[in-house]
Coordinates of C-alpha atoms in Angstrom, one line a residue:
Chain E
X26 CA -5.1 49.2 1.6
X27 CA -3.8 46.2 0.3
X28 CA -5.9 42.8 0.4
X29 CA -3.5 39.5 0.2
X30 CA -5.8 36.8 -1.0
X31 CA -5.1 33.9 1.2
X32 CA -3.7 30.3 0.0
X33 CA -6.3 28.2 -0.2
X34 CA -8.7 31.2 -1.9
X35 CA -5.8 31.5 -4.3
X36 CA -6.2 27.5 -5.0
X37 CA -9.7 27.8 -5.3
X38 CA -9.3 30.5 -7.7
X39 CA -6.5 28.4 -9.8
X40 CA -9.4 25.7 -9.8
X41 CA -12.3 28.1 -10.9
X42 CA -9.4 28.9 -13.9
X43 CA -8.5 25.6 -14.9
X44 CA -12.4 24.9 -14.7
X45 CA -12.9 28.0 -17.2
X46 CA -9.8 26.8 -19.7
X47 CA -10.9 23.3 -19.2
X48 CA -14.7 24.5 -20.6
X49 CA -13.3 26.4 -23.7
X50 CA -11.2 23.3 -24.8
X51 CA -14.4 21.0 -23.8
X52 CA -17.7 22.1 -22.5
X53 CA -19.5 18.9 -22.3
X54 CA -16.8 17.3 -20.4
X55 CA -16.5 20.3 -17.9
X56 CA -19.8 20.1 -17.5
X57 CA -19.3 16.6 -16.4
X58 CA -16.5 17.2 -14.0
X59 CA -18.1 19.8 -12.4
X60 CA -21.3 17.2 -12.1
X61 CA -18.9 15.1 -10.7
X62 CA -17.8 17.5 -8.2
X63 CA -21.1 18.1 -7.2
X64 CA -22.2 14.8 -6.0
X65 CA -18.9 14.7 -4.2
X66 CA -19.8 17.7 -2.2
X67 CA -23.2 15.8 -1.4
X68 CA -20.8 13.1 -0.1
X69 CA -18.9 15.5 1.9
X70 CA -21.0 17.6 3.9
X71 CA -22.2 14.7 6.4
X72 CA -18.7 13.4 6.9
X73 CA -17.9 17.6 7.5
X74 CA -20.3 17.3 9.8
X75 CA -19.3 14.7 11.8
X76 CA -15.4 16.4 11.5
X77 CA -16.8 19.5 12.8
X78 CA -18.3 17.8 15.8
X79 CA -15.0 15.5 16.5
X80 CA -12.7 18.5 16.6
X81 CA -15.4 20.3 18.5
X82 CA -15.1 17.7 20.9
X83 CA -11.2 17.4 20.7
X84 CA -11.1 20.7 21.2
X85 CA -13.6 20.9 24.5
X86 CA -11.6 18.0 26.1
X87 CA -8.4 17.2 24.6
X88 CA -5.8 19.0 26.0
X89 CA -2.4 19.0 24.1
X90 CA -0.7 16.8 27.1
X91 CA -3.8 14.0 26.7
X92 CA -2.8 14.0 23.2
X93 CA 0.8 14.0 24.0
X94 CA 0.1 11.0 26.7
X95 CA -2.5 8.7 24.8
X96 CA -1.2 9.3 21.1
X97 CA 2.1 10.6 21.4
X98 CA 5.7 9.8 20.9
X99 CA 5.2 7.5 24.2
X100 CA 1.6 5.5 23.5
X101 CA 1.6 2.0 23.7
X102 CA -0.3 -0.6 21.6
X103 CA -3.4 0.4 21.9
X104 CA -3.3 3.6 20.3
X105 CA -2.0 1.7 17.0
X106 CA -4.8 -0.4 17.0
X107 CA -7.1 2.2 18.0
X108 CA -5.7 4.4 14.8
X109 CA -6.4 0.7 12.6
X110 CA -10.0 0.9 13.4
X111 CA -10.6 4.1 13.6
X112 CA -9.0 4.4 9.8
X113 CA -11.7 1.6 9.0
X114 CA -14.8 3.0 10.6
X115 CA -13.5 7.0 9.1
X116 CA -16.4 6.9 6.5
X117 CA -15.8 9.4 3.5
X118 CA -13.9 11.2 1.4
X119 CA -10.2 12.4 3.3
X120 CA -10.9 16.0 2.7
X121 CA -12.1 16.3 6.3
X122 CA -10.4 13.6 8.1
X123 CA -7.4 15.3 6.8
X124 CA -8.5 18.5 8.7
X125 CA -8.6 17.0 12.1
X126 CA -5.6 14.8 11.9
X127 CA -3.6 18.3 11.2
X128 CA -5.5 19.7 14.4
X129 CA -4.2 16.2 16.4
X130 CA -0.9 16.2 15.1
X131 CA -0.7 20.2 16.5
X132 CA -1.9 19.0 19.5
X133 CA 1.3 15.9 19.8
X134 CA -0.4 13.1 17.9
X135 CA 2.5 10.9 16.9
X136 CA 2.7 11.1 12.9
X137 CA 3.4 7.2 12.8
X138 CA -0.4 6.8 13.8
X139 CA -1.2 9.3 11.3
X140 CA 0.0 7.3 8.7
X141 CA -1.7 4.2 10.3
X142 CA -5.0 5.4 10.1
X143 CA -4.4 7.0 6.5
X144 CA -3.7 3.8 5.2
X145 CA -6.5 1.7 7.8
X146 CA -8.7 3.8 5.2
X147 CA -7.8 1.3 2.2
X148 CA -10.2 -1.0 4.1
X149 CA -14.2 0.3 2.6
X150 CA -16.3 -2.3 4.9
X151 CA -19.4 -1.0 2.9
X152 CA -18.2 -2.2 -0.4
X153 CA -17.0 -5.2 1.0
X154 CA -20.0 -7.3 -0.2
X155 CA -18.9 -5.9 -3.8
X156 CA -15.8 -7.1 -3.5
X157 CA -17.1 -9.9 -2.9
X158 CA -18.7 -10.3 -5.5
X159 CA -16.6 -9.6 -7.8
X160 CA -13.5 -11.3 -6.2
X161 CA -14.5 -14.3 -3.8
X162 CA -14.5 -14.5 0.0
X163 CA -10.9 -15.3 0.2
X164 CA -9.7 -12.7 -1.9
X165 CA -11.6 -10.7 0.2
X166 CA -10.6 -11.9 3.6
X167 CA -7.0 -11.9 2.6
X168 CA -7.1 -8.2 2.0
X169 CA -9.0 -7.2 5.2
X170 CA -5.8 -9.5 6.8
X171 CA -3.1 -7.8 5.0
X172 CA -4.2 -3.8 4.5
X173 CA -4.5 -3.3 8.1
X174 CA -0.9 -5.2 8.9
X175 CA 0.4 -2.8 6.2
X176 CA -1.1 0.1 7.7
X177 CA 0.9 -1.1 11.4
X178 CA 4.0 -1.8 9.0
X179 CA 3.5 2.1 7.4
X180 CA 3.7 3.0 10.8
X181 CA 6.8 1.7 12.0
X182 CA 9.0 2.8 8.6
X183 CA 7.5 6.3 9.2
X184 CA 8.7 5.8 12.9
X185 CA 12.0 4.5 11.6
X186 CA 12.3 7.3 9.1
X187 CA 14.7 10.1 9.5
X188 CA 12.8 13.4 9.8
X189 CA 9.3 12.2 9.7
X190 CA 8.5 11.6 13.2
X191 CA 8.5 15.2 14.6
X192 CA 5.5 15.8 16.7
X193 CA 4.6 19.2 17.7
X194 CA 5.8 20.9 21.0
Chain J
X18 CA -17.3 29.7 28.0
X19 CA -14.8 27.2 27.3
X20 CA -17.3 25.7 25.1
X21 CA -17.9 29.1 22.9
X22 CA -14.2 29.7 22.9
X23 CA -13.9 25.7 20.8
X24 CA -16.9 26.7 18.9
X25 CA -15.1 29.7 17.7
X26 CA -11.3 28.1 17.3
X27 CA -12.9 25.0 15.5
X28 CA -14.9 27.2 13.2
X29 CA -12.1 29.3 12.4
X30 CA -9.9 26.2 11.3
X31 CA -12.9 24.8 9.2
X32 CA -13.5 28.2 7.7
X33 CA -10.1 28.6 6.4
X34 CA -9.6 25.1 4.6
X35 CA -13.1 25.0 3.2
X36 CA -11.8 26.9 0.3
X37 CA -9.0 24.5 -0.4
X38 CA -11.8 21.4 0.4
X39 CA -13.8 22.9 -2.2
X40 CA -10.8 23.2 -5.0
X41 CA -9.9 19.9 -4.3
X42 CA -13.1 18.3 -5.1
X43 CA -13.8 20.4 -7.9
X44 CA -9.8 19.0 -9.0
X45 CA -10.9 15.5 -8.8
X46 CA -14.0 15.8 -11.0
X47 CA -11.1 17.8 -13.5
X48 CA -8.9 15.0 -13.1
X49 CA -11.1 12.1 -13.8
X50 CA -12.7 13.4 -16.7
X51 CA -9.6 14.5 -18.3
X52 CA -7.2 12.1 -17.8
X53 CA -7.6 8.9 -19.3
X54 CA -7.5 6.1 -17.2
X55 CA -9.2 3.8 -19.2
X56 CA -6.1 4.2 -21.9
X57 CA -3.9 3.9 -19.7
X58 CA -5.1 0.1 -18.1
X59 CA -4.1 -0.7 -22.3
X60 CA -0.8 -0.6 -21.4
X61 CA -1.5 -3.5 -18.8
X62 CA -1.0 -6.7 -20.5
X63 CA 2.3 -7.1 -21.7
X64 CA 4.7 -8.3 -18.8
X65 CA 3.8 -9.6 -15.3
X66 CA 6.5 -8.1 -13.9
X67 CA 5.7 -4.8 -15.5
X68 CA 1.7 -5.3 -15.0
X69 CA 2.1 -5.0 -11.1
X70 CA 3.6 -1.5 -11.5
X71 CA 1.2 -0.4 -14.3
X72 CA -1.3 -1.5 -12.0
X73 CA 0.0 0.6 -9.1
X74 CA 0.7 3.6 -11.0
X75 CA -3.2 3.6 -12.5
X76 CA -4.7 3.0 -9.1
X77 CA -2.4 5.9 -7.8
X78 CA -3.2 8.3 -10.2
X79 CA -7.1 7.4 -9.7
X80 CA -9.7 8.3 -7.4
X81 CA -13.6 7.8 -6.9
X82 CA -15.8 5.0 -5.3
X83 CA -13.8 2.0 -4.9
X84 CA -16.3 0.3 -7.1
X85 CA -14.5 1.7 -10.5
X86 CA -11.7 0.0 -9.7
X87 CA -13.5 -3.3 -9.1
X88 CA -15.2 -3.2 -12.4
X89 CA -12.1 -2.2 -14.1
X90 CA -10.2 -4.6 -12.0
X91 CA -12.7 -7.2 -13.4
X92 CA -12.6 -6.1 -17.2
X93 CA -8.6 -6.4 -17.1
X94 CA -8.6 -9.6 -15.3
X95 CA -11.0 -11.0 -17.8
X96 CA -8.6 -9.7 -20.7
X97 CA -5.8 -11.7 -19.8
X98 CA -4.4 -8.9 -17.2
X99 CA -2.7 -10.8 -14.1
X100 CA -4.0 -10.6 -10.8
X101 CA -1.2 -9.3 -9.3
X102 CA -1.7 -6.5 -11.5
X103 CA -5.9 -6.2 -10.7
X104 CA -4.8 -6.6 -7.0
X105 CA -1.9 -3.4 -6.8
X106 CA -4.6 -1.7 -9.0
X107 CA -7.3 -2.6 -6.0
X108 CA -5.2 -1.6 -3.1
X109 CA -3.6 1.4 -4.7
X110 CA -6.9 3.5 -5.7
X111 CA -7.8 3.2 -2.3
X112 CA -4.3 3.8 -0.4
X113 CA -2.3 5.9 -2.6
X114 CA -3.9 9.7 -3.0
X115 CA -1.7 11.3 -5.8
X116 CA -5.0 13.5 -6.3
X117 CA -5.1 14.5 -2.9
X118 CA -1.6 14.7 -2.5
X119 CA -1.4 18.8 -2.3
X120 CA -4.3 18.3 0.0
X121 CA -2.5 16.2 2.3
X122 CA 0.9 17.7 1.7
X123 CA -0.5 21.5 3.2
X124 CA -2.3 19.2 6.0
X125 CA 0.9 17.0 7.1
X126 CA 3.7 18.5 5.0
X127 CA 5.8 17.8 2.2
X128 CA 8.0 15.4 3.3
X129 CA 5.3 13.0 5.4
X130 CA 2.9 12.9 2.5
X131 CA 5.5 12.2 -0.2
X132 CA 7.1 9.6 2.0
X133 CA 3.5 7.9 3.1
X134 CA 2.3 7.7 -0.3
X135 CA 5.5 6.6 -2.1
X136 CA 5.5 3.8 0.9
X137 CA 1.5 3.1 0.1
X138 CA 2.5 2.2 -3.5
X139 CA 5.6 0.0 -2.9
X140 CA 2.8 -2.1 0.0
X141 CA 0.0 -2.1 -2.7
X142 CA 2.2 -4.1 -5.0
X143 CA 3.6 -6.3 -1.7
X144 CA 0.4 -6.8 -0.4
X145 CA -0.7 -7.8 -4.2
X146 CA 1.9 -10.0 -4.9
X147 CA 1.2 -11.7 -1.0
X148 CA -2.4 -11.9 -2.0
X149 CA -2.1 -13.8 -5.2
X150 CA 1.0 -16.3 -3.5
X151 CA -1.1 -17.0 -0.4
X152 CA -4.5 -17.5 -2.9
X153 CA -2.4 -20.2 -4.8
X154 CA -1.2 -21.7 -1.7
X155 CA -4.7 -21.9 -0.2
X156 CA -5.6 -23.4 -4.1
X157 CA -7.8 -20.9 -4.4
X158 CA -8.5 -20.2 -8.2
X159 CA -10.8 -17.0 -9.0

């Protein structure tokens, strides 16, 4: 019997290679990548988590047609401002958040919001005190003014857009 | 029931992208080591004009804390690198994913991700050059 490996364990696999050609040319730099990696994936597993547990959720209650009605091709304001500050508060790498937008946008979620919270992401509120520090208040405050009018203005050309605005049936 | 029945589709989803979550983090590590980023803020320096983009492209093609690109951001603005430049830099590490863009793409699709990230890079060099103008207006200097 024939055994198809999968996409993404074929990806993984083209990884694990570049990894192995990547450690013949240089080791110590590997090494370091693959450190890299590593700490990443200690990032990653609570923001998993929490995924798991929101499509869980989405799953148990959402029902394609809530999804349809609240974020869909027909939801009013408050879902773009909803998808600002929900892109702020997403903590994380996009890995995950990636995961359960596909699962949203299955279930109807307009892909204009999509983009909104994708780009809502720019804003890190837990570095903001470094940026602070390295860049003034203003500086600051101007771009927590401007990323999340961006991330509205994303929204409306991906609207606007020819063939990007097909939500599932 | 209904419960088990989520448990099971929701573990089934997670189960078949872990591999690709996995790859894509072990990528980025790849990436950041072997690409280098620091060379390429050098070419930052020359023309204003130009400086904007370079700064866009080398936050695009970047990834990592947030924090790397302030302390880059910094060390270019302190050698003569405009802030226009540090500022697209700034918006585009954190907005435009070129690393995660196969990521996104088998999430959302070609066409979507393209579009959204090539839109994310023109807005980190709009919402740069807005910065720095409304800064000077306010007669803020950093």
């Amino acid at each position: 019997m024939k055994h198809r490996l999968s996409k993404p364990m074929a990806f993984l696999l083209v990884v694990l290679l570049m990894y192995l050609a990547a450690g013949l040319y240089d080791a110590e730099r590997a090494v370091a990548a693959l450190s890299f990696s590593v700490s990443m994936a200690g990032q990653i597993l609570p923001v998993l988590a929490l995924v798991f547990a929101i499509m869980l959720l989405s799953n148990v209650l959402l029902k394609s047609q809530w999804v349809k009605t609240h974020l869909g091709r027909d939801s009013g304001a408050g879902a773009w401002l909803v998808s600002v500050i929900a892109g702020i508060f997403s903590p994380g790498p996009i890995y995950p958040w990636l995961t359960l937008l596909k699962e949203l946008k299955e279930k109807g979620m307009r892909p204009a919001l999509i983009a909104v919270f994708l780009y809502s992401r720019g804003i890190k509120l837990p570095m903001l005190p470094l940026l602070i520090h390295y860049f003034g208040l203003a500086y600051a405050l101007l771009l927590l003014l401007y990323i999340p009018l961006f991330a509205l203005l994303s929204g409306v050309l991906i609207e606007k857009l020819p063939g990007l605005n097909e939500v599932e049936k | 029931m209904r419960l088990k029945k989520a448990f099971l589709k929701t573990r089934k989803s997670f189960l078949a992208i872990l591999p690709v979550i996995a790859g894509m983090m072990l990528l980025t590590g790849l990436i950041l080591q072997f690409v280098p980023i620091q060379a390429l803020s050098s070419l930052m320096g020359k023309s204003k004009a130009l400086d904007a983009l370079s700064g866009a492209l080398l936050g695009s093609v970047s990834a990592g804390q947030p924090l790397i690109s302030y302390v880059l951001g910094g060390e270019l603005l302190a050698s003569g690198v405009s802030l226009v430049a540090v500022t697209a830099l700034i918006v585009s590490w954190v907005t435009v994913g070129s690393v995660q863009l196969p990521f996104e793409v088998m999430m959302l699709g070609r066409r979507f991700a393209i579009v959204r990230n090539l839109i994310s890079f023109v807005f980190s060099i709009l919402i740069a050059i807005l910065t720095v103008s409304t800064l000077s207006l306010l007669g803020v200097a950093l």
